[in-house]
Short mmCIF file of C-alpha atoms in Angstrom, two decimals:
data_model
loop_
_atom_site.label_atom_id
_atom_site.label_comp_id
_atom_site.label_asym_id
_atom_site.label_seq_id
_atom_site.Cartn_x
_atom_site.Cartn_y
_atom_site.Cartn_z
CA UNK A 28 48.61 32.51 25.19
CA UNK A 29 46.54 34.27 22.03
CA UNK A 30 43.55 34.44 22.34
CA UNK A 31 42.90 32.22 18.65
CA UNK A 32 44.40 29.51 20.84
CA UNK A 33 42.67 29.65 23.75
CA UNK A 34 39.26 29.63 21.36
CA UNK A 35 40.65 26.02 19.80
CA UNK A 36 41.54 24.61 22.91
CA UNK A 37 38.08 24.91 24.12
CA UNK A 38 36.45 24.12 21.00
CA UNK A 39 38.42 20.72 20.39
CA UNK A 40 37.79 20.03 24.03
CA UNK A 41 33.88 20.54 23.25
CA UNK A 42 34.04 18.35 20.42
CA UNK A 43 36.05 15.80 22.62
CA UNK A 44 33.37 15.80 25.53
CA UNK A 45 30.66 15.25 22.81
CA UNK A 46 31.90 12.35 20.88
CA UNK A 47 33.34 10.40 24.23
CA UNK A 48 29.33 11.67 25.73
CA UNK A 49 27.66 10.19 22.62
CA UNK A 50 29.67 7.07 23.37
CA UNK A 51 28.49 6.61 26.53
CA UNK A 52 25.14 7.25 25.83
CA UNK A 53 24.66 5.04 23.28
CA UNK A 54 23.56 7.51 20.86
CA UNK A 55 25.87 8.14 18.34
CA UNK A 56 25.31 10.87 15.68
CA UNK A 57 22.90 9.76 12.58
CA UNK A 58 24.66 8.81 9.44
CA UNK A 59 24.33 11.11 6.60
CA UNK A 60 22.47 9.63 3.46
CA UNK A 61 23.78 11.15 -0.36
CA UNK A 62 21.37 11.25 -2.59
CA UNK A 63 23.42 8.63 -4.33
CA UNK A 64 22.27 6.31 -1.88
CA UNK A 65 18.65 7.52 -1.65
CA UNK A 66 18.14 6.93 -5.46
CA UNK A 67 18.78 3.43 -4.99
CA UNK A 68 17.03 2.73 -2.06
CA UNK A 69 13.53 0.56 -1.76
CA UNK A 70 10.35 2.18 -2.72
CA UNK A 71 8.91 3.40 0.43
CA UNK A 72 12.50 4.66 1.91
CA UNK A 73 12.00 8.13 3.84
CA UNK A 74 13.74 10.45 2.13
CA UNK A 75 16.73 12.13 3.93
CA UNK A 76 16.75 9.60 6.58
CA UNK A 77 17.97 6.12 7.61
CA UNK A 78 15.00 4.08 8.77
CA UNK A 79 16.67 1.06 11.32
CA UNK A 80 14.38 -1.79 11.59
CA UNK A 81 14.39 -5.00 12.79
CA UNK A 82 13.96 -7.84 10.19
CA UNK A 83 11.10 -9.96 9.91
CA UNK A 84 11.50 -13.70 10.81
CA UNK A 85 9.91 -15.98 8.38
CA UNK A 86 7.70 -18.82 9.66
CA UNK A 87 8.87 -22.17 10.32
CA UNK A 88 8.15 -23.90 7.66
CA UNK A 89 6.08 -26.94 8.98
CA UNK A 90 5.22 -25.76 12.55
CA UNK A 91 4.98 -21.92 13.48
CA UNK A 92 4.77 -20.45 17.37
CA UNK A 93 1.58 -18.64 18.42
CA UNK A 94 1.43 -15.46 20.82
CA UNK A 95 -1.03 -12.33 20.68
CA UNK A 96 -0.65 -8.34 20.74
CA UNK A 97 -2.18 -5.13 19.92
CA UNK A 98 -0.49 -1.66 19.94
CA UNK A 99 0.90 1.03 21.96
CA UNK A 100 -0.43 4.76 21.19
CA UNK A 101 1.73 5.80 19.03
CA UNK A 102 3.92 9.49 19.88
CA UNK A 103 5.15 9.79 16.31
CA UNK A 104 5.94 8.04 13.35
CA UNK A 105 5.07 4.61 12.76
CA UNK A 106 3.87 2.55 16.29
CA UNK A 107 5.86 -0.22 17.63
CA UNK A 108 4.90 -3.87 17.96
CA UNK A 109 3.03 -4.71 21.58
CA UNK A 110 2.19 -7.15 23.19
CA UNK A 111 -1.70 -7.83 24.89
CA UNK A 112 -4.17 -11.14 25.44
CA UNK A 113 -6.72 -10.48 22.56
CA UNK A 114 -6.07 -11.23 18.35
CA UNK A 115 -6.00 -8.39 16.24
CA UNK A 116 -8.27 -7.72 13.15
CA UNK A 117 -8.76 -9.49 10.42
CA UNK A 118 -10.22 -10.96 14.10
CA UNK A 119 -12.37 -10.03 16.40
CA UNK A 120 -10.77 -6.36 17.86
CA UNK A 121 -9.91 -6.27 21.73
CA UNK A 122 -11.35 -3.61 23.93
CA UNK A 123 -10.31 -0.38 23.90
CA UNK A 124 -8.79 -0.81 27.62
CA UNK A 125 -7.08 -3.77 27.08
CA UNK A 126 -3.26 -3.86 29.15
CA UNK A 127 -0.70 -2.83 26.64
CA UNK A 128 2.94 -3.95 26.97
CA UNK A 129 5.99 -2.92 24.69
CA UNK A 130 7.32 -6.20 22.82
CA UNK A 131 10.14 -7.17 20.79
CA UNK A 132 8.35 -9.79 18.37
CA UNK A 133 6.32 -9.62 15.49
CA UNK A 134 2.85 -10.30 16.59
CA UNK A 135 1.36 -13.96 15.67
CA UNK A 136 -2.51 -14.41 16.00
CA UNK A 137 -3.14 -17.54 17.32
CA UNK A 138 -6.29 -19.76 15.51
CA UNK A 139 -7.78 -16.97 13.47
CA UNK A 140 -11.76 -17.51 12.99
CA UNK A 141 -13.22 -17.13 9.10
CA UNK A 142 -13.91 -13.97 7.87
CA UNK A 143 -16.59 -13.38 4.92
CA UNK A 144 -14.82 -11.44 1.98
CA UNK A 145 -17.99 -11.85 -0.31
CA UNK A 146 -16.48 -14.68 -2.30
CA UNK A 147 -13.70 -14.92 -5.00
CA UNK A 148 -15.23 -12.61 -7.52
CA UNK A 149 -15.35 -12.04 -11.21
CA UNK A 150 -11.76 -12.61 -13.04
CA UNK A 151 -12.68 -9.90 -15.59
CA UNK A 152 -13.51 -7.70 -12.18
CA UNK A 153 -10.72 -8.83 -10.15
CA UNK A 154 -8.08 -9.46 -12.81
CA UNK A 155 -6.68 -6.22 -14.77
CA UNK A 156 -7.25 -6.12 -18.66
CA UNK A 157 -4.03 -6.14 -19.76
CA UNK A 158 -0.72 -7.16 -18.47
CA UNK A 159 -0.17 -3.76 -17.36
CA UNK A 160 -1.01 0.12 -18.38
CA UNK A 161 -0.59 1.65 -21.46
CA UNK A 162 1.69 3.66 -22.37
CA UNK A 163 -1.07 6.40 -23.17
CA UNK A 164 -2.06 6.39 -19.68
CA UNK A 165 0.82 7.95 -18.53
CA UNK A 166 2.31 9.88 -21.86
CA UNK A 167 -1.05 11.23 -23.21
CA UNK A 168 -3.13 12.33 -20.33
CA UNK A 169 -4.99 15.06 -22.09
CA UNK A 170 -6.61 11.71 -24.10
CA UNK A 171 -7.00 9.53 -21.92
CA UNK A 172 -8.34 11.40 -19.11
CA UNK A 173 -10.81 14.22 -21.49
CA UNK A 174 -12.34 16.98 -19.92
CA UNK A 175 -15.08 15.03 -19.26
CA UNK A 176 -14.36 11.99 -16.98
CA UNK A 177 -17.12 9.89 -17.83
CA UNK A 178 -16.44 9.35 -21.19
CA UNK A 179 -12.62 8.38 -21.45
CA UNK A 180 -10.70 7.27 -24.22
CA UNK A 181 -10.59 3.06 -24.84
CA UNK A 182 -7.14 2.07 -24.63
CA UNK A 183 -6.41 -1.36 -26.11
CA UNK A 184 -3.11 -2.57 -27.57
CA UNK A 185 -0.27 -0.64 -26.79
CA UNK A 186 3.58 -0.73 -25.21
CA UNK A 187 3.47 -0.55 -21.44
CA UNK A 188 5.68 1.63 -19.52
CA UNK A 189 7.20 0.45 -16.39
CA UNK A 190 10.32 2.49 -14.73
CA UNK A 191 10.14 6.18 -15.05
CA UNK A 192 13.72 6.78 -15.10
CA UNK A 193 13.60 8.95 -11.98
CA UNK A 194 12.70 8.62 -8.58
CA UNK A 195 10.00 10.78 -7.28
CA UNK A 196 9.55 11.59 -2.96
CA UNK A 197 5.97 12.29 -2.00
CA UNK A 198 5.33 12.24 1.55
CA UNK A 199 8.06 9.93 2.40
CA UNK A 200 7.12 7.41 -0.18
CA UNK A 201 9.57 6.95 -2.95
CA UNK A 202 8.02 6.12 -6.65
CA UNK A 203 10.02 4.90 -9.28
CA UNK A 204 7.32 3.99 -11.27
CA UNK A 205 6.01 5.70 -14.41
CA UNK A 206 2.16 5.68 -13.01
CA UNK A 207 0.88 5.81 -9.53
CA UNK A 208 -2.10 6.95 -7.88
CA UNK A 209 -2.35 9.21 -4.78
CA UNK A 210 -5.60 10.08 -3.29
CA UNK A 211 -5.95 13.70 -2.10
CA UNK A 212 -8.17 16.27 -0.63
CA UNK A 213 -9.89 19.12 -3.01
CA UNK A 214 -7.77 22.23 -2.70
CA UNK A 215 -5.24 19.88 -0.66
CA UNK A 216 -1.15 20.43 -2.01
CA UNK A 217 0.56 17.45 -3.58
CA UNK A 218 4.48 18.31 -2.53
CA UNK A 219 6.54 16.26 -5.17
CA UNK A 220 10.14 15.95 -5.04
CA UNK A 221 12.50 14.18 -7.35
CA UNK A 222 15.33 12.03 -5.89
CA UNK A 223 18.19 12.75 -8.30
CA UNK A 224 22.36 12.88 -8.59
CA UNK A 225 22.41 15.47 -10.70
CA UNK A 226 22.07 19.08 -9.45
CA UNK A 227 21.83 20.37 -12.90
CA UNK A 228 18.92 18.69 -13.72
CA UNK A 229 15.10 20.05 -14.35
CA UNK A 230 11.60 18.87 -14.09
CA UNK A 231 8.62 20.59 -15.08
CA UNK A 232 4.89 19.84 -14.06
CA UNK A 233 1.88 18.89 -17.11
CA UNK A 234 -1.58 18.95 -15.56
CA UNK A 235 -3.31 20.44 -18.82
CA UNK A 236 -4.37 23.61 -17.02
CA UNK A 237 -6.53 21.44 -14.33
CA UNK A 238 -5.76 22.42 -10.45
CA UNK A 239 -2.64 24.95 -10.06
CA UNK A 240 0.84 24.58 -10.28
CA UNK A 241 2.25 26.85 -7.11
CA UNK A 242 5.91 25.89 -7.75
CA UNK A 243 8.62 24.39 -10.35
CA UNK A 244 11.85 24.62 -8.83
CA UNK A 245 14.67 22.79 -10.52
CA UNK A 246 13.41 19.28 -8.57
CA UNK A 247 11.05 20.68 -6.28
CA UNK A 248 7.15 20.83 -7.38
CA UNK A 249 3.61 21.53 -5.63
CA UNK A 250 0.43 21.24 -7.17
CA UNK A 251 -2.83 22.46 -5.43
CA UNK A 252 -5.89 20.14 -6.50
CA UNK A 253 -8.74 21.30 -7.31
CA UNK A 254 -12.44 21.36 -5.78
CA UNK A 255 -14.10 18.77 -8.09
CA UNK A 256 -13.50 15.29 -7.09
CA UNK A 257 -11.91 13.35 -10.32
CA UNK A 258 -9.13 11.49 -11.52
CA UNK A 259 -6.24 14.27 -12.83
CA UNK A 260 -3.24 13.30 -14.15
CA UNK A 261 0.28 15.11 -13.07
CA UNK A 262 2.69 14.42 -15.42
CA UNK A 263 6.04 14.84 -14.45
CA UNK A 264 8.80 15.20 -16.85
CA UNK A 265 12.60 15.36 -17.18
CA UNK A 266 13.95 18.22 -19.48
CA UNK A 267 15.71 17.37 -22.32
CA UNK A 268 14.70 13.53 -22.14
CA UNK A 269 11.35 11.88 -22.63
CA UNK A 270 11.22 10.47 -18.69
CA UNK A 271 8.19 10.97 -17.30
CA UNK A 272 6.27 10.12 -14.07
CA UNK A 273 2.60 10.63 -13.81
CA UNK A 274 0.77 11.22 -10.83
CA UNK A 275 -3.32 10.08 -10.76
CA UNK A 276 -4.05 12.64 -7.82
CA UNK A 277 -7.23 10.85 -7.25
CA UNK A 278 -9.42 14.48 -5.78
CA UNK A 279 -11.72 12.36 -3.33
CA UNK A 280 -15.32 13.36 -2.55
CA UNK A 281 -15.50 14.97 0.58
CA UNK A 282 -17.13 12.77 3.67
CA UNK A 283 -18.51 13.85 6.96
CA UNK A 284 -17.92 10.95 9.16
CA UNK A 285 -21.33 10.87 9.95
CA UNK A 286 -23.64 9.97 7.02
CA UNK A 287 -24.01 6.17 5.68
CA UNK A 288 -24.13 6.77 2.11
CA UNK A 289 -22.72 8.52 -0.19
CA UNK A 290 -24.71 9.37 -3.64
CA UNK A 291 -26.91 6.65 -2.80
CA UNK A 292 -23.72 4.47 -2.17
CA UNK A 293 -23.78 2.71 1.31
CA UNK A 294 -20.82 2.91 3.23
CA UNK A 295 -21.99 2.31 7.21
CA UNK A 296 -20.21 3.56 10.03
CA UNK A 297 -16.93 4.10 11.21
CA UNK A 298 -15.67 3.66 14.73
CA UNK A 299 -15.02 7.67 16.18
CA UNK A 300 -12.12 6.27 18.47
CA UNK A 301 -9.59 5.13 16.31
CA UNK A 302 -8.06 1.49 17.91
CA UNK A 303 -5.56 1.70 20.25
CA UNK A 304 -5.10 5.83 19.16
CA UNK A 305 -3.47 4.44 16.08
CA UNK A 306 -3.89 7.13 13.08
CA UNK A 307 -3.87 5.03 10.85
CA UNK A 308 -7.41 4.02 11.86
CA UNK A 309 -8.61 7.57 11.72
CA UNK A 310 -12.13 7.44 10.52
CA UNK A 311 -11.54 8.74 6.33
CA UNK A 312 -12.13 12.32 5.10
CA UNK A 313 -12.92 11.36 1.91
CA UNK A 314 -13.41 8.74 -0.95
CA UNK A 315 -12.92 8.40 -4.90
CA UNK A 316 -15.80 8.85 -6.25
CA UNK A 317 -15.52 5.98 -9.51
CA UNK A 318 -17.66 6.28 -12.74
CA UNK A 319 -18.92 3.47 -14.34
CA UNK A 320 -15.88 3.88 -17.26
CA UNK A 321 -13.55 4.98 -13.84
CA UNK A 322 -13.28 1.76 -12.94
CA UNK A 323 -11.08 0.69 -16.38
CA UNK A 324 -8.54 3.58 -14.91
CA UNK A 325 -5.04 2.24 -14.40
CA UNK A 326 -3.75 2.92 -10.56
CA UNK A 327 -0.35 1.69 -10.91
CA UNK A 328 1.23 0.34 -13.19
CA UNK A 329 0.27 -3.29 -13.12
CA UNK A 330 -3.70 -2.41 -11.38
CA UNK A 331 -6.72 -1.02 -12.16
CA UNK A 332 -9.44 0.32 -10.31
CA UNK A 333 -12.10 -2.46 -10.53
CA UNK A 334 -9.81 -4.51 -8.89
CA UNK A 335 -9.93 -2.85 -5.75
CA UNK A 336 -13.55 -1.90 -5.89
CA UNK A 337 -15.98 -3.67 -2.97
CA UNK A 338 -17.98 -6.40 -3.88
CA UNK A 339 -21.36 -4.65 -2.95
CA UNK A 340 -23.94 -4.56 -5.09
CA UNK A 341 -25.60 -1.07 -6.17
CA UNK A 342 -24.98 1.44 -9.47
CA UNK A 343 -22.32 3.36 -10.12
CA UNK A 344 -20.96 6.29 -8.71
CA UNK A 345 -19.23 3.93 -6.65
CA UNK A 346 -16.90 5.35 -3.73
CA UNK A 347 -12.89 3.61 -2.99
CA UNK A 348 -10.63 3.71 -0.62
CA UNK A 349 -7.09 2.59 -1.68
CA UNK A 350 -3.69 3.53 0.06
CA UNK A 351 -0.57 4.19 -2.37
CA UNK A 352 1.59 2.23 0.88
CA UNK A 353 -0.38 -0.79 -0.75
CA UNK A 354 0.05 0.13 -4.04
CA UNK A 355 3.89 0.61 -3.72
CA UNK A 356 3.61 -2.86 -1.85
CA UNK A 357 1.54 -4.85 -4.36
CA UNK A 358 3.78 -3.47 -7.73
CA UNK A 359 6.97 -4.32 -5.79
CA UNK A 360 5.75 -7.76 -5.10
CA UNK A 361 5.09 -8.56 -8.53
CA UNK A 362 8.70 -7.21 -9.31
CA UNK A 363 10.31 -10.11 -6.41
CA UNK A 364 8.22 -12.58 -8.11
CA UNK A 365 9.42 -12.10 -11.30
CA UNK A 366 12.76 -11.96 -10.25
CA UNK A 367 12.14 -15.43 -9.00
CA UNK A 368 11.42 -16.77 -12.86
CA UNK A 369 7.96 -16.60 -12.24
CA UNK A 370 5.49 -15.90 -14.78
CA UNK A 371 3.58 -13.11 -13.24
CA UNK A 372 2.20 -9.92 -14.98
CA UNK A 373 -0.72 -9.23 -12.06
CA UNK A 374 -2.31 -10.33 -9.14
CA UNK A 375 -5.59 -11.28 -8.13
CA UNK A 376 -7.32 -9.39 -5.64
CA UNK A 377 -9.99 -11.23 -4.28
CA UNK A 378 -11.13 -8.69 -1.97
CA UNK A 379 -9.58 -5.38 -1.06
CA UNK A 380 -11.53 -2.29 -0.29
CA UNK A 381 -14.83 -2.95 1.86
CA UNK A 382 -17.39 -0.41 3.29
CA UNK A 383 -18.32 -0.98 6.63
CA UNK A 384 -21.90 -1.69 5.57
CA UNK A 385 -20.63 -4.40 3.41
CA UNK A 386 -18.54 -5.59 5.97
CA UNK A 387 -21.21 -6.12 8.58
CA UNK A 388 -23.96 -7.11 5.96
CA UNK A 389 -21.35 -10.59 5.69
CA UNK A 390 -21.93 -11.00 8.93
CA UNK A 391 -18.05 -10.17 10.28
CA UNK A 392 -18.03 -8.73 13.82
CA UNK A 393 -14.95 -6.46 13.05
CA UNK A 394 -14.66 -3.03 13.30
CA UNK A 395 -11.14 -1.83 12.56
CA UNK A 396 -10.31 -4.52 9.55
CA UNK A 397 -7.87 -2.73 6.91
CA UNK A 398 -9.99 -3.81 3.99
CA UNK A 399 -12.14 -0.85 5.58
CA UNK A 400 -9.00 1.40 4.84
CA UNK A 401 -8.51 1.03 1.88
CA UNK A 402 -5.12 -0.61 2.83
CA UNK A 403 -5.24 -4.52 2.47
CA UNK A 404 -5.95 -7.20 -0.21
CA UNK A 405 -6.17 -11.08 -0.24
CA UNK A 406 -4.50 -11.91 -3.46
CA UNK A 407 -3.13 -14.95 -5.44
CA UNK A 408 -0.93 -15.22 -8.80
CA UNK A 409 -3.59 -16.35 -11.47
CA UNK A 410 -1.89 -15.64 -14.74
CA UNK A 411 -4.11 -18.16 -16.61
CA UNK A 412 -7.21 -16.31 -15.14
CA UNK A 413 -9.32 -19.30 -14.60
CA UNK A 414 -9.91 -17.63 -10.84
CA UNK A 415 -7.46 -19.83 -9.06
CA UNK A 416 -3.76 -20.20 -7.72
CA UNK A 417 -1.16 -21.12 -10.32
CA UNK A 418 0.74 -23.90 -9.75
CA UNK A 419 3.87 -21.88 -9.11
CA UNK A 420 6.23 -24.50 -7.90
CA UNK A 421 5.62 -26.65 -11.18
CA UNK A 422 5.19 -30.27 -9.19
CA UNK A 423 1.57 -30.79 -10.77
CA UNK A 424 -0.17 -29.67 -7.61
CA UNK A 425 -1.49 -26.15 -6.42
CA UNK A 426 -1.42 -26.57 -2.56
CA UNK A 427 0.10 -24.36 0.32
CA UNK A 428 4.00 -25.17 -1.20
CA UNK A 429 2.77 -22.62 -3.71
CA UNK A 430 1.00 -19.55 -1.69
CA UNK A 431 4.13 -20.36 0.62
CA UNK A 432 6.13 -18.59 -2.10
CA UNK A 433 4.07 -15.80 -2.24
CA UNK A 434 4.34 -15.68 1.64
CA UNK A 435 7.80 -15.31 1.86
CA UNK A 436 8.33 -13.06 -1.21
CA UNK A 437 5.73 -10.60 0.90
CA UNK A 438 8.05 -11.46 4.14
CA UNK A 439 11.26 -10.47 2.12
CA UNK A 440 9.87 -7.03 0.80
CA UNK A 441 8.15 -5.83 3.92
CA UNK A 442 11.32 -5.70 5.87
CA UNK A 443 12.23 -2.90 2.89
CA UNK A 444 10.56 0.00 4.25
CA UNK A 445 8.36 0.67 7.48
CA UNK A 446 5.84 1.55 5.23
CA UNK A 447 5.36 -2.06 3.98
CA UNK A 448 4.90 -2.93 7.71
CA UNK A 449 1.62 -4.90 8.20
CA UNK A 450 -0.36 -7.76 8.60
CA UNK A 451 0.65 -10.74 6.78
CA UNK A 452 -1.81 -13.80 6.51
CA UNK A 453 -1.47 -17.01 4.94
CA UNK A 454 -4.79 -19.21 3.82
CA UNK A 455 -4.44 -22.71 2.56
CA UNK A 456 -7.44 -24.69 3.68
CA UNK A 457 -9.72 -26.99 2.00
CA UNK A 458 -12.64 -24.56 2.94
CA UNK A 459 -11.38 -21.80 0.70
CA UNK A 460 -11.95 -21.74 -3.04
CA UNK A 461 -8.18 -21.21 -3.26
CA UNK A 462 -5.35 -20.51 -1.25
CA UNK A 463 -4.35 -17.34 -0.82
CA UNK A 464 -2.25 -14.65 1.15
CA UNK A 465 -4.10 -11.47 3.05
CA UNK A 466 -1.51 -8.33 2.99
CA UNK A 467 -1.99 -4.82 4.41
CA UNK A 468 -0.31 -1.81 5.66
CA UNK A 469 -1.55 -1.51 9.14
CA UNK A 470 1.76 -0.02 10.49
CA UNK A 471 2.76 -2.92 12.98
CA UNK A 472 3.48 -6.13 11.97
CA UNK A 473 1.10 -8.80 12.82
CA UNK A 474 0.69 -12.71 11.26
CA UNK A 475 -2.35 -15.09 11.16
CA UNK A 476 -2.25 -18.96 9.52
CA UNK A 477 -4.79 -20.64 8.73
CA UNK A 478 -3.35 -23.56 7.27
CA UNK A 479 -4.80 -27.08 7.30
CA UNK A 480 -2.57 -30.12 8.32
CA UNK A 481 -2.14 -32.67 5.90
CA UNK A 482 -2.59 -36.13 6.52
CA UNK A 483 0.56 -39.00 6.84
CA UNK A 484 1.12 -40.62 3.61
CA UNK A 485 0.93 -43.92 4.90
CA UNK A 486 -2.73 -43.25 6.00
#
């Protein structure tokens, strides 16, 4: 027999013992995404791979079952859901030797206690300005962010810009907005890459000459930042069209994990073990540093700085944390709601960022909360900004029937991309000012109601 033969024989017999092998084993070989199919995938996708997950059940609608759990050390990636006998934050944290055990459920926090927030806050402070950014903000950068940050450019009315017309990868998350923010460390690189069908295709990078572009390749860009904390816009823009994308690489002020204020601004201590040897509770390297006339500066398209801001009292510089996984989260919320016929143009954070100092000067006992990460918000629809739910149902009423719809609209989006997975609480008692829903990005998914039982009718 020739030797060519022989060489097939053995190599479709490989290829034979492989597939039957994968088979068996359970394991078969990853399917291949085009970038067809990337393009029109949820923000938040990972790029170049298929992220399996299993969907999250929504609650029952009149009577939902209560178990506990914390989570497993993550090896890599985002962790699993566990299972242990103590609630998770917003609650009081378990120890740090509690018995872990792998589960298959979303964890449910059974009778969650109160925890302070500071109050509802200031519409004007906790509302945006405007329905949603101008389109100077993301078209004329060189303006509205001047040389000078303090003293930026007032933007009143003009068009909005929404979709960017491309699809931009950073990090795993995928943008399709025109505007959003992305804190980063001076001299750290921002690695951009543009989800897009066509090969023939260019981008280019605008910064106005501020950090250092290291690379424009066809859809392939990095950009260095540079070593003074500030707000710098990246513009990124299609050749040959007038798409753009801009990037607010938020340059944070650099943090040593030790001191409790920052320019006079308190901001307490952070635990050095990080629960459960989760990163994501990795004490912060940094913070934005805000201005007084910062905190007007559009983050997204739809939010604004002030509305993430903590509640604490004290003069400006101020110092933020804020997580483009919420971000991504919060603008693609607004976008289910108002496919639902809802009239929604922004949300109202009631309280997102706190310091740790804030934190324990209301008198909360817990340590690893996500409002301390910049990564969760209690929110409401108020589009009448009188600092209360709308009635969103339309029955004459504002009750729980209405946060329920912003419940389940959170429920429906989170199952879009693991990095929407979180905590998920729902608040309609007569003790709060309002109802309202708590959201964050902790990694796991965890769910906490605190919802107060109505009385018969006949009563």
């Amino acid at each position: 027999m020739p030797a060519y033969q022989i060489a097939f024989l053995a190599a479709s017999g490989l290829a034979a013992f492989l597939l039957v092998f994968s088979a068996l084993s359970g394991n078969p070989p990853p399917p291949v995404l085009s970038t067809a199919t990337l393009k029109k995938s949820s923000p938040g996708i990972v790029a170049g791979r298929l992220i399996e997950e299993e969907p999250t059940p929504e609650p029952q609608e009149e009577r939902i079952e209560m178990s506990m759990a914390a989570v497993k050390p993550p090896v890599a990636g985002p962790p699993p859901p566990v299972k242990s006998e103590t609630p998770l934050t917003p609650l009081p944290e378990p120890s740090a030797d509690a018995k872990v055990v792998e589960v298959t459920k979303t964890v449910v926090i059974e009778d969650p206690p109160v925890e302070k927030t500071g109050g509802i806050g200031d519409p004007e402070k906790r509302l945006p300005s405007r329905e949603n950014a101008p389109e100077m903000a993301i078209t004329d950068c060189e303006n509205y962010f001047p040389r000078e940050l303090d003293s930026k450019a007032r933007i009143t009315a003009m068009d909005g810009s929404i979709e960017a017309g491309f699809t931009v990868e950073i990090d795993g998350l995928m943008i399709p907005w025109s505007l959003m923010t992305i804190p980063i460390m001076p001299g750290d690189h921002l690695r951009m890459n543009v989800v897009n069908d066509l090969p023939e295709k260019s981008y280019h990078l605008d910064t106005e000459g501020r950090g250092t572009i290291e690379k424009e390749s066809g859809q392939f860009l990095r950009w260095r930042a540079p070593e003074e904390p500030g707000i710098y816009c990246v513009r990124i823009i299609e050749e040959g069209t007038e798409n753009t994308l801009c990037i607010h690489a938020a340059v944070m002020k650099r943090w040593d994990g030790v001191s409790e204020s920052l320019e006079n601004y308190k901001i307490g201590t952070y635990q050095d073990k990080p629960f459960r040897n989760n990163p994501r509770y990795n004490k912060p390297r940094g913070f934005v540093r805000v201005s007084k006339e910062d905190a007007e500066t559009w983050l997204s398209p739809h939010f604004q700085v002030k509305q993430f801001l903590c509640k604490q009292s004290g003069d400006y510089p101020k110092f933020l944390l804020v997580e483009p996984r919420l971000l991504l989260k919060l603008e693609l919320l607004i976008e289910e709601l108002q496919k639902q016929n809802l009239d929604v143009n922004s949300l109202y954070l009631t309280s997102a960022f706190r310091t740790p100092w804030y934190n324990r000067a209301l008198g909360n006992k817990t340590v690893y909360s996500r409002h301390l990460y910049g990564d969760a918000a209690d929110l409401f629809v108020d589009t009448n900004r009188n600092g209360k739910l709308d009635d969103l149902d339309l029955d004459g009423d504002v009750d729980k029937s209405d946060v329920k719809i912003i419940h389940k609209t959170v429920e429906k989006i989170t199952g879009k991309s693991r990095f929407f997975t979180g905590g998920l609480g729902l608040y309609a008692h007569s003790r709060y000012n309002t109802p309202f829903v708590h959201i964050d990005t902790r990694g796991y998914p965890a769910r906490w109601y605190k919802v107060e039982e109505e009385k018969p009718k006949n009563e």
